[in-house]
Amino acid sequence: INLYPRQGVLLTEMVRRLVRRKVEESLVGEKKEESSAGGATVTVCETGFGSGHSAALFLSASPAVRVLTFDMFQRPYQLPALEML
């Protein structure tokens, strides 16, 4: 993903807000002090892994983010990059 620095900040903040909203929704009807995020995750689906820059950006936004990527992984550097993430 080729982003200007400000775009990266905005995208990261958007993902963090989605995670917070999902966690809050999962806690509705429960006492917040007795609960944790548990299985609250946000799945980001991307077409094309490339070098893994966007996947790394999404994953760094929150531990509750899961990235689902579709790619043929024909470039020699892609699988090692995927394994690093």
JSON list of C-alpha atoms in Angstrom, two decimals:
[
{"chain": "A", "resi": 1, "resn": "ILE", "atom": "CA", "xyz": [0.00, 0.00, 0.00]},
{"chain": "A", "resi": 2, "resn": "ASN", "atom": "CA", "xyz": [1.39, 3.34, -0.96]},
{"chain": "A", "resi": 3, "resn": "LEU", "atom": "CA", "xyz": [0.13, 5.98, 1.43]},
{"chain": "A", "resi": 4, "resn": "TYR", "atom": "CA", "xyz": [1.11, 9.45, 2.44]},
{"chain": "A", "resi": 5, "resn": "PRO", "atom": "CA", "xyz": [2.05, 9.54, 6.14]},
{"chain": "A", "resi": 6, "resn": "ARG", "atom": "CA", "xyz": [-1.20, 11.26, 7.10]},
{"chain": "A", "resi": 7, "resn": "GLN", "atom": "CA", "xyz": [-3.23, 8.62, 5.24]},
{"chain": "A", "resi": 8, "resn": "GLY", "atom": "CA", "xyz": [-1.49, 5.86, 7.22]},
{"chain": "A", "resi": 9, "resn": "VAL", "atom": "CA", "xyz": [-2.34, 7.63, 10.49]},
{"chain": "A", "resi": 10, "resn": "LEU", "atom": "CA", "xyz": [-5.98, 8.06, 9.47]},
{"chain": "A", "resi": 11, "resn": "LEU", "atom": "CA", "xyz": [-6.33, 4.45, 8.32]},
{"chain": "A", "resi": 12, "resn": "THR", "atom": "CA", "xyz": [-4.78, 3.14, 11.53]},
{"chain": "A", "resi": 13, "resn": "GLU", "atom": "CA", "xyz": [-7.11, 5.30, 13.63]},
{"chain": "A", "resi": 14, "resn": "MET", "atom": "CA", "xyz": [-10.12, 4.09, 11.64]},
{"chain": "A", "resi": 15, "resn": "VAL", "atom": "CA", "xyz": [-9.22, 0.45, 12.35]},
{"chain": "A", "resi": 16, "resn": "ARG", "atom": "CA", "xyz": [-8.66, 1.20, 16.04]},
{"chain": "A", "resi": 17, "resn": "ARG", "atom": "CA", "xyz": [-12.08, 2.84, 16.26]},
{"chain": "A", "resi": 18, "resn": "LEU", "atom": "CA", "xyz": [-13.70, -0.17, 14.60]},
{"chain": "A", "resi": 19, "resn": "VAL", "atom": "CA", "xyz": [-12.04, -2.45, 17.14]},
{"chain": "A", "resi": 20, "resn": "ARG", "atom": "CA", "xyz": [-13.19, -0.26, 20.05]},
{"chain": "A", "resi": 21, "resn": "ARG", "atom": "CA", "xyz": [-16.75, -0.23, 18.71]},
{"chain": "A", "resi": 22, "resn": "LYS", "atom": "CA", "xyz": [-16.76, -3.99, 18.29]},
{"chain": "A", "resi": 23, "resn": "VAL", "atom": "CA", "xyz": [-15.45, -4.51, 21.83]},
{"chain": "A", "resi": 24, "resn": "GLU", "atom": "CA", "xyz": [-18.05, -2.12, 23.24]},
{"chain": "A", "resi": 25, "resn": "GLU", "atom": "CA", "xyz": [-20.82, -3.92, 21.35]},
{"chain": "A", "resi": 26, "resn": "SER", "atom": "CA", "xyz": [-19.62, -7.26, 22.70]},
{"chain": "A", "resi": 27, "resn": "LEU", "atom": "CA", "xyz": [-19.84, -5.89, 26.24]},
{"chain": "A", "resi": 28, "resn": "VAL", "atom": "CA", "xyz": [-23.44, -4.67, 25.96]},
{"chain": "A", "resi": 29, "resn": "GLY", "atom": "CA", "xyz": [-25.45, -6.24, 28.77]},
{"chain": "A", "resi": 30, "resn": "GLU", "atom": "CA", "xyz": [-22.31, -7.30, 30.64]},
{"chain": "A", "resi": 31, "resn": "LYS", "atom": "CA", "xyz": [-20.43, -5.58, 33.41]},
{"chain": "A", "resi": 32, "resn": "LYS", "atom": "CA", "xyz": [-17.40, -4.00, 31.75]},
{"chain": "A", "resi": 33, "resn": "GLU", "atom": "CA", "xyz": [-15.15, -4.50, 34.74]},
{"chain": "A", "resi": 34, "resn": "GLU", "atom": "CA", "xyz": [-15.81, -8.25, 34.73]},
{"chain": "A", "resi": 35, "resn": "SER", "atom": "CA", "xyz": [-15.33, -8.71, 30.98]},
{"chain": "A", "resi": 36, "resn": "SER", "atom": "CA", "xyz": [-12.50, -8.55, 28.51]},
{"chain": "A", "resi": 37, "resn": "ALA", "atom": "CA", "xyz": [-12.36, -8.15, 24.75]},
{"chain": "A", "resi": 38, "resn": "GLY", "atom": "CA", "xyz": [-12.50, -11.93, 24.47]},
{"chain": "A", "resi": 39, "resn": "GLY", "atom": "CA", "xyz": [-13.27, -12.96, 20.93]},
{"chain": "A", "resi": 40, "resn": "ALA", "atom": "CA", "xyz": [-14.01, -9.45, 19.65]},
{"chain": "A", "resi": 41, "resn": "THR", "atom": "CA", "xyz": [-12.05, -9.18, 16.43]},
{"chain": "A", "resi": 42, "resn": "VAL", "atom": "CA", "xyz": [-12.16, -7.05, 13.33]},
{"chain": "A", "resi": 43, "resn": "THR", "atom": "CA", "xyz": [-11.41, -8.86, 10.09]},
{"chain": "A", "resi": 44, "resn": "VAL", "atom": "CA", "xyz": [-9.79, -6.87, 7.30]},
{"chain": "A", "resi": 45, "resn": "CYS", "atom": "CA", "xyz": [-10.07, -8.50, 3.88]},
{"chain": "A", "resi": 46, "resn": "GLU", "atom": "CA", "xyz": [-7.57, -7.40, 1.27]},
{"chain": "A", "resi": 47, "resn": "THR", "atom": "CA", "xyz": [-7.09, -8.41, -2.33]},
{"chain": "A", "resi": 48, "resn": "GLY", "atom": "CA", "xyz": [-3.41, -8.65, -3.10]},
{"chain": "A", "resi": 49, "resn": "PHE", "atom": "CA", "xyz": [-0.77, -9.09, -0.43]},
{"chain": "A", "resi": 50, "resn": "GLY", "atom": "CA", "xyz": [2.05, -7.48, -2.40]},
{"chain": "A", "resi": 51, "resn": "SER", "atom": "CA", "xyz": [4.93, -6.92, -0.01]},
{"chain": "A", "resi": 52, "resn": "GLY", "atom": "CA", "xyz": [2.68, -7.01, 3.05]},
{"chain": "A", "resi": 53, "resn": "HIS", "atom": "CA", "xyz": [2.79, -3.31, 3.88]},
{"chain": "A", "resi": 54, "resn": "SER", "atom": "CA", "xyz": [-0.95, -2.89, 4.25]},
{"chain": "A", "resi": 55, "resn": "ALA", "atom": "CA", "xyz": [-1.29, -6.14, 6.22]},
{"chain": "A", "resi": 56, "resn": "ALA", "atom": "CA", "xyz": [1.44, -4.91, 8.59]},
{"chain": "A", "resi": 57, "resn": "LEU", "atom": "CA", "xyz": [-0.34, -1.57, 8.96]},
{"chain": "A", "resi": 58, "resn": "PHE", "atom": "CA", "xyz": [-3.66, -3.22, 9.80]},
{"chain": "A", "resi": 59, "resn": "LEU", "atom": "CA", "xyz": [-2.10, -5.71, 12.22]},
{"chain": "A", "resi": 60, "resn": "SER", "atom": "CA", "xyz": [-0.17, -2.98, 14.01]},
{"chain": "A", "resi": 61, "resn": "ALA", "atom": "CA", "xyz": [-3.39, -1.03, 14.61]},
{"chain": "A", "resi": 62, "resn": "SER", "atom": "CA", "xyz": [-4.67, -3.49, 17.22]},
{"chain": "A", "resi": 63, "resn": "PRO", "atom": "CA", "xyz": [-4.10, -7.05, 18.44]},
{"chain": "A", "resi": 64, "resn": "ALA", "atom": "CA", "xyz": [-7.81, -7.63, 17.78]},
{"chain": "A", "resi": 65, "resn": "VAL", "atom": "CA", "xyz": [-7.32, -7.26, 14.00]},
{"chain": "A", "resi": 66, "resn": "ARG", "atom": "CA", "xyz": [-7.24, -10.31, 11.75]},
{"chain": "A", "resi": 67, "resn": "VAL", "atom": "CA", "xyz": [-6.16, -9.91, 8.11]},
{"chain": "A", "resi": 68, "resn": "LEU", "atom": "CA", "xyz": [-7.56, -12.16, 5.41]},
{"chain": "A", "resi": 69, "resn": "THR", "atom": "CA", "xyz": [-5.61, -11.73, 2.20]},
{"chain": "A", "resi": 70, "resn": "PHE", "atom": "CA", "xyz": [-6.04, -13.13, -1.28]},
{"chain": "A", "resi": 71, "resn": "ASP", "atom": "CA", "xyz": [-2.97, -13.41, -3.48]},
{"chain": "A", "resi": 72, "resn": "MET", "atom": "CA", "xyz": [-1.34, -15.99, -5.73]},
{"chain": "A", "resi": 73, "resn": "PHE", "atom": "CA", "xyz": [2.00, -15.41, -3.91]},
{"chain": "A", "resi": 74, "resn": "GLN", "atom": "CA", "xyz": [4.06, -15.72, -7.08]},
{"chain": "A", "resi": 75, "resn": "ARG", "atom": "CA", "xyz": [6.80, -13.33, -6.03]},
{"chain": "A", "resi": 76, "resn": "PRO", "atom": "CA", "xyz": [9.72, -14.87, -4.12]},
{"chain": "A", "resi": 77, "resn": "TYR", "atom": "CA", "xyz": [9.59, -12.34, -1.27]},
{"chain": "A", "resi": 78, "resn": "GLN", "atom": "CA", "xyz": [5.89, -12.71, -0.49]},
{"chain": "A", "resi": 79, "resn": "LEU", "atom": "CA", "xyz": [5.80, -15.93, 1.54]},
{"chain": "A", "resi": 80, "resn": "PRO", "atom": "CA", "xyz": [8.75, -14.90, 3.75]},
{"chain": "A", "resi": 81, "resn": "ALA", "atom": "CA", "xyz": [7.00, -11.55, 4.36]},
{"chain": "A", "resi": 82, "resn": "LEU", "atom": "CA", "xyz": [3.76, -13.35, 5.22]},
{"chain": "A", "resi": 83, "resn": "GLU", "atom": "CA", "xyz": [5.58, -15.63, 7.66]},
{"chain": "A", "resi": 84, "resn": "MET", "atom": "CA", "xyz": [7.12, -12.59, 9.38]},
{"chain": "A", "resi": 85, "resn": "LEU", "atom": "CA", "xyz": [3.68, -11.17, 10.07]}
]
